[in-house]
CSV table of N, CA and C in Angstrom, one decimal:
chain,number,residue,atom,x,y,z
H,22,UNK,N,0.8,-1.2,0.0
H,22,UNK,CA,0.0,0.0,0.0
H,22,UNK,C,0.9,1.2,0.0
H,23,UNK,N,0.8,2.6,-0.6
H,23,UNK,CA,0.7,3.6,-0.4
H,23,UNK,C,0.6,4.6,0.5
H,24,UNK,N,1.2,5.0,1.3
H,24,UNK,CA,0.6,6.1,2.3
H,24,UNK,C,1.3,7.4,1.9
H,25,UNK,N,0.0,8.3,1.9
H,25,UNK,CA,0.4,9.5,1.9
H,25,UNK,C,0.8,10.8,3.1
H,26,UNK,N,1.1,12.0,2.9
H,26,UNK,CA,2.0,12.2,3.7
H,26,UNK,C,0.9,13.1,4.8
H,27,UNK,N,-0.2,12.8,4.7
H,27,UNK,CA,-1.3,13.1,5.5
H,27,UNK,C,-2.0,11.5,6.5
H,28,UNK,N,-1.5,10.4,6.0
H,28,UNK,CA,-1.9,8.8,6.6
H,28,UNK,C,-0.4,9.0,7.8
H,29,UNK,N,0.8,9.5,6.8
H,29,UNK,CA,1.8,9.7,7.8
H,29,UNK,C,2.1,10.1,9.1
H,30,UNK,N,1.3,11.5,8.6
H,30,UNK,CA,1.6,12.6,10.0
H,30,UNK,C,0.4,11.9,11.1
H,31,UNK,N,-0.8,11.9,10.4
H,31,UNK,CA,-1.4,11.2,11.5
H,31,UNK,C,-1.1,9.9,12.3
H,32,UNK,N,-0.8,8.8,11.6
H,32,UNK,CA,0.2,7.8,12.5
H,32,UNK,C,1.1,8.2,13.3
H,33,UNK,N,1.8,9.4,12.8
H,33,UNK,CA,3.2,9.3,14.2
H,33,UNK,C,2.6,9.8,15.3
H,34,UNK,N,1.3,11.2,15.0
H,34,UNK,CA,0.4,11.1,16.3
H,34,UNK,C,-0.1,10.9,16.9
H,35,UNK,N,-0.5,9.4,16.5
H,35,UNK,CA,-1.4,9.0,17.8
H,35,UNK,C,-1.4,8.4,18.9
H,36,UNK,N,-1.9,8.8,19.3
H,36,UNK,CA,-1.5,8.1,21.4
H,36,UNK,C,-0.9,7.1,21.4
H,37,UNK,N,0.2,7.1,22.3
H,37,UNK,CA,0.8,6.0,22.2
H,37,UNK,C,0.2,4.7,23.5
H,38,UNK,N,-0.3,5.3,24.6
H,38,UNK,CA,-0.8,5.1,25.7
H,38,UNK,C,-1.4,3.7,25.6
H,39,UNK,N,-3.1,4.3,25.1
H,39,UNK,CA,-3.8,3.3,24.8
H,39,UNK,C,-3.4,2.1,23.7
H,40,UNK,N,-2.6,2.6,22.8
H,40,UNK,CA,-2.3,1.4,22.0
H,40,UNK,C,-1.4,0.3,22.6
H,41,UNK,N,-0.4,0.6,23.7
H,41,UNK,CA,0.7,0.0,24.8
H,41,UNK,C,-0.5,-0.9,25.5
H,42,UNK,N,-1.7,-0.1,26.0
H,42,UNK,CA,-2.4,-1.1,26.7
H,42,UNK,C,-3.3,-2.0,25.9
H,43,UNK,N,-3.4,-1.8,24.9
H,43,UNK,CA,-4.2,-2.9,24.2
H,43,UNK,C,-3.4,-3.9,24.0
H,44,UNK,N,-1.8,-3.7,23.9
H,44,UNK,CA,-1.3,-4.9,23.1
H,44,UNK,C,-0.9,-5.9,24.7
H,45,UNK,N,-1.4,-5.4,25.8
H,45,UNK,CA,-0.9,-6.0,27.2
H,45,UNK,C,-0.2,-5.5,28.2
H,46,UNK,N,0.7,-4.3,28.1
H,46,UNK,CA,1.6,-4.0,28.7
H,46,UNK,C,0.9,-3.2,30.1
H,47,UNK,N,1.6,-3.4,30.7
H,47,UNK,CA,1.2,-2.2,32.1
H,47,UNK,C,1.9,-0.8,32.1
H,48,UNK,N,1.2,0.0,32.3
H,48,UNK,CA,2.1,1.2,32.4
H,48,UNK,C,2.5,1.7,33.6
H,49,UNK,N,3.0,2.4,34.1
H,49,UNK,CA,3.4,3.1,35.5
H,49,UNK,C,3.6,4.1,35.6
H,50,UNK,N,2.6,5.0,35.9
H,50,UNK,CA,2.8,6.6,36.0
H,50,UNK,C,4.2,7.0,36.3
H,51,UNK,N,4.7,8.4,35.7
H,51,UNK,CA,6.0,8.9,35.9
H,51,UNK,C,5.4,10.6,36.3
H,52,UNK,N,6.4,11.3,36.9
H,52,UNK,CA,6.4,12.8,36.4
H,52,UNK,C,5.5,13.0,35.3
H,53,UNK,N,5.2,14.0,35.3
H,53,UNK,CA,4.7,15.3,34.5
H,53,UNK,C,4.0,14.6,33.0
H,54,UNK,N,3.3,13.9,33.2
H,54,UNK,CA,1.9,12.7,32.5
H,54,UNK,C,3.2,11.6,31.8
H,55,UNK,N,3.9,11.4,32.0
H,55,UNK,CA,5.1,10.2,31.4
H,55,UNK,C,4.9,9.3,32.1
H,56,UNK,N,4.6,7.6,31.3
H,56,UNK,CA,4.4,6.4,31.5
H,56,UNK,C,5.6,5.7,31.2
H,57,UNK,N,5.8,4.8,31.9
H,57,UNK,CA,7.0,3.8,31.8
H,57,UNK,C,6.2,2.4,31.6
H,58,UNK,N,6.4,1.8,31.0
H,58,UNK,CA,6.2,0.2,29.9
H,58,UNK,C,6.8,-0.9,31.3
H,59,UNK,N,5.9,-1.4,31.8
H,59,UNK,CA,6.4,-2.1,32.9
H,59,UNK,C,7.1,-3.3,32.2
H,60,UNK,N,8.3,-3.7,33.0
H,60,UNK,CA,8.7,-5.3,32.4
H,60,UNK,C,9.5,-5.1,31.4
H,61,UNK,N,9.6,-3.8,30.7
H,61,UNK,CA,10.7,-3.8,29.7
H,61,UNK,C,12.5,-3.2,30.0
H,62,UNK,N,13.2,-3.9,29.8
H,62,UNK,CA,14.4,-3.5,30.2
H,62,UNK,C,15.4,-3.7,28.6
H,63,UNK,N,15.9,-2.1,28.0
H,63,UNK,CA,16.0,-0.8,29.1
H,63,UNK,C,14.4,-0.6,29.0
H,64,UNK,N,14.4,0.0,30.3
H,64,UNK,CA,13.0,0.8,30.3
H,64,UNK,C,12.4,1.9,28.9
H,65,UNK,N,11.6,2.1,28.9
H,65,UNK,CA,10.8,3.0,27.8
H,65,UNK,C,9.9,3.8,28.2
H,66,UNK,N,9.9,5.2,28.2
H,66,UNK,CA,8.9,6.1,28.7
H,66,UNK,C,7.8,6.2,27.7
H,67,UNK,N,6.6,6.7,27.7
H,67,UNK,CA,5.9,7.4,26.7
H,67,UNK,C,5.2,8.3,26.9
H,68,UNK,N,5.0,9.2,26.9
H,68,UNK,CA,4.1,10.0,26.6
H,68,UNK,C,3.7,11.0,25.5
H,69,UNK,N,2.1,10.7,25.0
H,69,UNK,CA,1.4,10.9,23.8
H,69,UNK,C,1.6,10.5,23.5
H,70,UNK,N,2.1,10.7,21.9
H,70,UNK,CA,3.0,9.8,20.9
H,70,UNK,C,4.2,9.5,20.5
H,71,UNK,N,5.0,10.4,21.5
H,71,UNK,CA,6.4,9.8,21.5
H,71,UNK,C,6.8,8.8,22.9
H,72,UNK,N,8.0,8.3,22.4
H,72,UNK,CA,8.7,7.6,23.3
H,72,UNK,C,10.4,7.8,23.7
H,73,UNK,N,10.4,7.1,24.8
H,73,UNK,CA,12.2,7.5,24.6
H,73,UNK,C,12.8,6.1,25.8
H,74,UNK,N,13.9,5.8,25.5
H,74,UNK,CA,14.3,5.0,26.0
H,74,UNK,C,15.8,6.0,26.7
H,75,UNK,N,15.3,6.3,28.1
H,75,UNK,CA,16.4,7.4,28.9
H,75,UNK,C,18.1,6.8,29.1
H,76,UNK,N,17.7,5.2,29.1
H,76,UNK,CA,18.8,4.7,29.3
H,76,UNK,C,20.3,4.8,28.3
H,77,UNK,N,19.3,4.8,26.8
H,77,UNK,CA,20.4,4.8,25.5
H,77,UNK,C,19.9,5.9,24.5
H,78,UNK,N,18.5,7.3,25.1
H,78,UNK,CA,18.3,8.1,24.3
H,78,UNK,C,17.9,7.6,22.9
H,79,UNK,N,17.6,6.3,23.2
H,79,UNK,CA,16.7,5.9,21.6
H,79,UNK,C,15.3,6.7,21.8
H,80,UNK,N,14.8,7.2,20.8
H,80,UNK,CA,13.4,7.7,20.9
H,80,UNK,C,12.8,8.1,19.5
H,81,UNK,N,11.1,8.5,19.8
H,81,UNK,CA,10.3,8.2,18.1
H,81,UNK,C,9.2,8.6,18.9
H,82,UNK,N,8.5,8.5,17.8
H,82,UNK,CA,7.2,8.4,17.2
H,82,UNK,C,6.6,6.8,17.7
H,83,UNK,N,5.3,7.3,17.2
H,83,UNK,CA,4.2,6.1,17.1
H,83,UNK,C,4.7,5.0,16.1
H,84,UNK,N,5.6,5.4,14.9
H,84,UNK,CA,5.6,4.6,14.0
H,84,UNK,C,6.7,4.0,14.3
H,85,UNK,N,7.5,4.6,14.9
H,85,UNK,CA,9.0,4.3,15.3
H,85,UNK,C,9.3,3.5,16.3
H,86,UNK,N,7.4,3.9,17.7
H,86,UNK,CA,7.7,2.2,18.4
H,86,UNK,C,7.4,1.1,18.0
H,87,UNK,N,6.5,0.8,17.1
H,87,UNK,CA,5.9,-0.5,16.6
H,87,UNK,C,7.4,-0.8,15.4
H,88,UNK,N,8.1,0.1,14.8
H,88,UNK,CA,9.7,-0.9,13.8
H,88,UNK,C,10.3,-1.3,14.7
H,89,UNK,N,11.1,-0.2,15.5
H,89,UNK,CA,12.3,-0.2,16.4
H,89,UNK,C,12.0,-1.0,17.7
H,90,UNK,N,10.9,-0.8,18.6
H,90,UNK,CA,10.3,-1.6,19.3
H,90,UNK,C,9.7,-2.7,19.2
H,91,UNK,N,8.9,-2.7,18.4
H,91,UNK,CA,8.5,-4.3,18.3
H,91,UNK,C,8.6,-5.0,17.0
H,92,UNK,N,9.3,-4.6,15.9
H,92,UNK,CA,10.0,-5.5,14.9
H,92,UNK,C,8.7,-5.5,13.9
H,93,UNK,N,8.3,-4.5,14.1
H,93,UNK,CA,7.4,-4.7,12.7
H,93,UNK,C,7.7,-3.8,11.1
H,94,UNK,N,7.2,-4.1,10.2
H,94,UNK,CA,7.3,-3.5,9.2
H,94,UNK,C,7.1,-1.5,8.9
H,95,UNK,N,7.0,-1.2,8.5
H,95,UNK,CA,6.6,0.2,8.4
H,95,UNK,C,5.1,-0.1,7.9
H,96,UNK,N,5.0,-0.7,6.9
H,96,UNK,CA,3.9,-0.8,6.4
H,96,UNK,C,2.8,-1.6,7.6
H,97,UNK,N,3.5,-2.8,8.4
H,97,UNK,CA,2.4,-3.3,9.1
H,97,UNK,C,1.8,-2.5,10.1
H,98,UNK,N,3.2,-1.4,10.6
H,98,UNK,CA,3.3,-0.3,11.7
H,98,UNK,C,1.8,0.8,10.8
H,99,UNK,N,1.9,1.2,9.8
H,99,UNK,CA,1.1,2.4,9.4
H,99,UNK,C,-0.1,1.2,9.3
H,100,UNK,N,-0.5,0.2,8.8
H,100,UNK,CA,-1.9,-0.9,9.3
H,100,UNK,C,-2.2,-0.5,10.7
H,101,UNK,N,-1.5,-0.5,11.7
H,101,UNK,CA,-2.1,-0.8,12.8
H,101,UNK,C,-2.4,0.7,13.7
H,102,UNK,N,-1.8,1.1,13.1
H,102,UNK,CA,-2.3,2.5,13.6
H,102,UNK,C,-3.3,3.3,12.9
H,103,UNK,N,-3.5,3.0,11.7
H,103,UNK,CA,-4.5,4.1,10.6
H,103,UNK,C,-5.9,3.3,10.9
H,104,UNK,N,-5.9,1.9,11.5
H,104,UNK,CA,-7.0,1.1,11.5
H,104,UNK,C,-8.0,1.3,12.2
């Protein structure tokens, strides 16, 4: 498929929160509305739609946790978020 650069922008926006909890994960409140990914080591913060990993300064977007984080495609990453 195709995505245009309006499918784009809105995928990297969106909440990252709720989609963490649908796929099972627990979150744990942090500071200043920042959630930490229980169980994952290095740890991973999120809040809204970005993320960041404080330990190695890896960080992204929505689209960038589902490649870099969970090994998915771009294309499967923009499926599951546009859906």
């Amino acid at each position: 498929m195709i995505w245009n650069r309006s499918d784009i922008r809105r995928a990297r926006q969106t909440p990252l929160k709720p989609l963490i909890e649908n796929l099972g994960y627990r979150l744990e409140p942090r500071p200043n509305g920042n959630f930490a990914i229980a169980g994952l080591a290095p740890e991973i913060v999120v809040k809204d739609h970005y993320w960041v990993r404080p330990e190695t300064g890896d960080a992204g977007n929505a689209i960038d946790f589902f490649v870099r984080v969970k090994g998915t495609s771009f294309n499967e990453a923009m499926r599951l978020l546009t859906s």
